[in-house]
């Protein structure tokens, strides 16, 4: 088991624009102490390229949790994009395809993929704007397709949204697609578990779902967002973490990152989380996994 010195959580954003108020970064140290927010280089917020630069220059052995989907559903249909001959065979091929189709998009945006006449057929773009291949033939649900890891998340009491769904406040499709462009740039430089094996030492990037961290932190009910320092510190206490300074309102992006950094520190030594039963080599290579899902 890799011995980590830092635990970095990134609450990501797929919104358009050079800088994102929706991106928050927090770090917890293995030696203890409260998690702290990492300030962006510019007070207007993080640029996605700045987060990429941070991941390429990590301190010590850092376990990184990115709040985005590492990949798209594959095993329900034997392909990411069934019926399209350009559909890649694995997650790395998917990242490369997305990055190639979005080469003209600034700020690691993903508009080029969603405007592509074939790729667009697989996504729900808005009310009344749904690709004819968003659902598989005979689909029992209108929610869209899900990865095996997302089925495991649902079994643990959280409710992920399909990465092919780009509609609604809870959607993470746009975040995931922009994140895959960043992951393509990490190739060969920082391992991305489980597409890459867990290294015996050094840093590694994982996918996390902040709602799962909130559940372990004692947040109950349908909503898992924390919007006060008092509620955040209650959750941190449940994770065995010292409190952060502050009172009153806190943005949910900041609270997500702070809580998840402490959660990664708390649970990373659980070997079962690195070996979930449904995570076969084929699933790891294509769909990836969400750290913490069993």
mmCIF file of C-alpha atoms in Angstrom, residues 100-197:
data_model
loop_
_atom_site.group_PDB
_atom_site.id
_atom_site.type_symbol
_atom_site.label_atom_id
_atom_site.label_comp_id
_atom_site.label_asym_id
_atom_site.label_seq_id
_atom_site.Cartn_x
_atom_site.Cartn_y
_atom_site.Cartn_z
ATOM 1 C CA UNK A 100 -8.888 15.566 -30.378
ATOM 2 C CA UNK A 101 -12.479 16.563 -31.146
ATOM 3 C CA UNK A 102 -12.189 19.485 -28.713
ATOM 4 C CA UNK A 103 -8.804 20.737 -29.920
ATOM 5 C CA UNK A 104 -10.283 24.097 -30.941
ATOM 6 C CA UNK A 105 -12.057 24.621 -27.602
ATOM 7 C CA UNK A 106 -10.294 26.928 -25.122
ATOM 8 C CA UNK A 107 -9.895 26.307 -21.377
ATOM 9 C CA UNK A 108 -10.214 22.506 -21.707
ATOM 10 C CA UNK A 109 -13.856 22.921 -22.687
ATOM 11 C CA UNK A 110 -15.709 20.112 -24.461
ATOM 12 C CA UNK A 111 -17.942 21.857 -26.981
ATOM 13 C CA UNK A 112 -16.278 20.209 -29.969
ATOM 14 C CA UNK A 113 -17.327 16.742 -28.828
ATOM 15 C CA UNK A 114 -20.902 17.777 -28.161
ATOM 16 C CA UNK A 115 -21.171 19.494 -31.544
ATOM 17 C CA UNK A 116 -19.796 16.508 -33.440
ATOM 18 C CA UNK A 117 -22.663 15.050 -35.511
ATOM 19 C CA UNK A 118 -22.015 11.461 -34.405
ATOM 20 C CA UNK A 119 -20.914 12.016 -30.800
ATOM 21 C CA UNK A 120 -23.847 14.350 -30.117
ATOM 22 C CA UNK A 121 -26.295 11.497 -30.712
ATOM 23 C CA UNK A 122 -25.333 9.867 -27.401
ATOM 24 C CA UNK A 123 -26.021 12.808 -25.054
ATOM 25 C CA UNK A 124 -29.017 14.551 -23.517
ATOM 26 C CA UNK A 125 -28.255 18.197 -24.255
ATOM 27 C CA UNK A 126 -31.287 19.983 -22.806
ATOM 28 C CA UNK A 127 -35.043 19.941 -22.497
ATOM 29 C CA UNK A 128 -36.329 18.502 -25.750
ATOM 30 C CA UNK A 129 -32.792 18.067 -27.095
ATOM 31 C CA UNK A 130 -31.844 14.439 -26.698
ATOM 32 C CA UNK A 131 -29.675 12.415 -29.030
ATOM 33 C CA UNK A 132 -31.353 9.408 -30.622
ATOM 34 C CA UNK A 133 -28.719 7.145 -29.010
ATOM 35 C CA UNK A 134 -28.885 8.615 -25.497
ATOM 36 C CA UNK A 135 -30.719 5.470 -24.385
ATOM 37 C CA UNK A 136 -30.000 1.904 -25.341
ATOM 38 C CA UNK A 137 -32.765 0.106 -27.261
ATOM 39 C CA UNK A 138 -35.354 -1.181 -24.817
ATOM 40 C CA UNK A 139 -33.992 0.871 -21.899
ATOM 41 C CA UNK A 140 -36.229 0.572 -18.852
ATOM 42 C CA UNK A 141 -35.301 3.998 -17.478
ATOM 43 C CA UNK A 142 -35.091 7.491 -18.958
ATOM 44 C CA UNK A 143 -32.117 8.346 -16.726
ATOM 45 C CA UNK A 144 -29.509 7.218 -19.239
ATOM 46 C CA UNK A 145 -26.619 4.779 -19.113
ATOM 47 C CA UNK A 146 -24.482 4.121 -16.056
ATOM 48 C CA UNK A 147 -21.065 2.652 -15.339
ATOM 49 C CA UNK A 148 -20.628 -0.354 -13.078
ATOM 50 C CA UNK A 149 -19.057 1.922 -10.431
ATOM 51 C CA UNK A 150 -22.140 4.135 -10.510
ATOM 52 C CA UNK A 151 -24.376 1.126 -9.837
ATOM 53 C CA UNK A 152 -22.160 0.424 -6.818
ATOM 54 C CA UNK A 153 -22.568 4.035 -5.679
ATOM 55 C CA UNK A 154 -26.340 3.705 -5.837
ATOM 56 C CA UNK A 155 -26.178 0.575 -3.711
ATOM 57 C CA UNK A 156 -24.372 2.686 -1.082
ATOM 58 C CA UNK A 157 -27.158 5.251 -0.865
ATOM 59 C CA UNK A 158 -26.105 8.042 -3.234
ATOM 60 C CA UNK A 159 -27.617 8.810 -6.616
ATOM 61 C CA UNK A 160 -25.184 9.642 -9.419
ATOM 62 C CA UNK A 161 -26.395 11.099 -12.712
ATOM 63 C CA UNK A 162 -25.437 9.521 -16.038
ATOM 64 C CA UNK A 163 -22.363 11.130 -17.580
ATOM 65 C CA UNK A 164 -24.282 11.213 -20.876
ATOM 66 C CA UNK A 165 -26.839 13.542 -19.268
ATOM 67 C CA UNK A 166 -25.839 17.213 -19.574
ATOM 68 C CA UNK A 167 -29.040 18.633 -18.048
ATOM 69 C CA UNK A 168 -29.825 19.775 -14.506
ATOM 70 C CA UNK A 169 -28.008 21.050 -11.450
ATOM 71 C CA UNK A 170 -26.868 17.557 -10.439
ATOM 72 C CA UNK A 171 -25.361 16.619 -13.806
ATOM 73 C CA UNK A 172 -21.622 15.980 -13.946
ATOM 74 C CA UNK A 173 -21.404 15.147 -17.657
ATOM 75 C CA UNK A 174 -19.768 18.415 -18.673
ATOM 76 C CA UNK A 175 -17.381 18.252 -15.717
ATOM 77 C CA UNK A 176 -16.431 14.711 -16.644
ATOM 78 C CA UNK A 177 -15.801 15.523 -20.303
ATOM 79 C CA UNK A 178 -13.587 18.513 -19.508
ATOM 80 C CA UNK A 179 -11.865 16.411 -16.859
ATOM 81 C CA UNK A 180 -11.088 13.708 -19.405
ATOM 82 C CA UNK A 181 -9.202 16.282 -21.458
ATOM 83 C CA UNK A 182 -7.076 16.964 -18.393
ATOM 84 C CA UNK A 183 -6.591 13.245 -17.738
ATOM 85 C CA UNK A 184 -5.321 12.829 -21.299
ATOM 86 C CA UNK A 185 -2.565 15.310 -20.458
ATOM 87 C CA UNK A 186 -1.574 13.361 -17.338
ATOM 88 C CA UNK A 187 -0.871 10.217 -19.373
ATOM 89 C CA UNK A 188 2.517 8.772 -18.494
ATOM 90 C CA UNK A 189 3.179 11.488 -15.929
ATOM 91 C CA UNK A 190 0.824 10.781 -13.028
ATOM 92 C CA UNK A 191 -0.950 7.391 -12.726
ATOM 93 C CA UNK A 192 -4.747 7.460 -12.810
ATOM 94 C CA UNK A 193 -6.183 4.600 -10.754
ATOM 95 C CA UNK A 194 -7.530 2.101 -11.763
ATOM 96 C CA UNK A 195 -6.859 2.753 -15.447
ATOM 97 C CA UNK A 196 -3.255 2.570 -14.225
ATOM 98 C CA UNK A 197 -2.319 0.229 -11.355
#
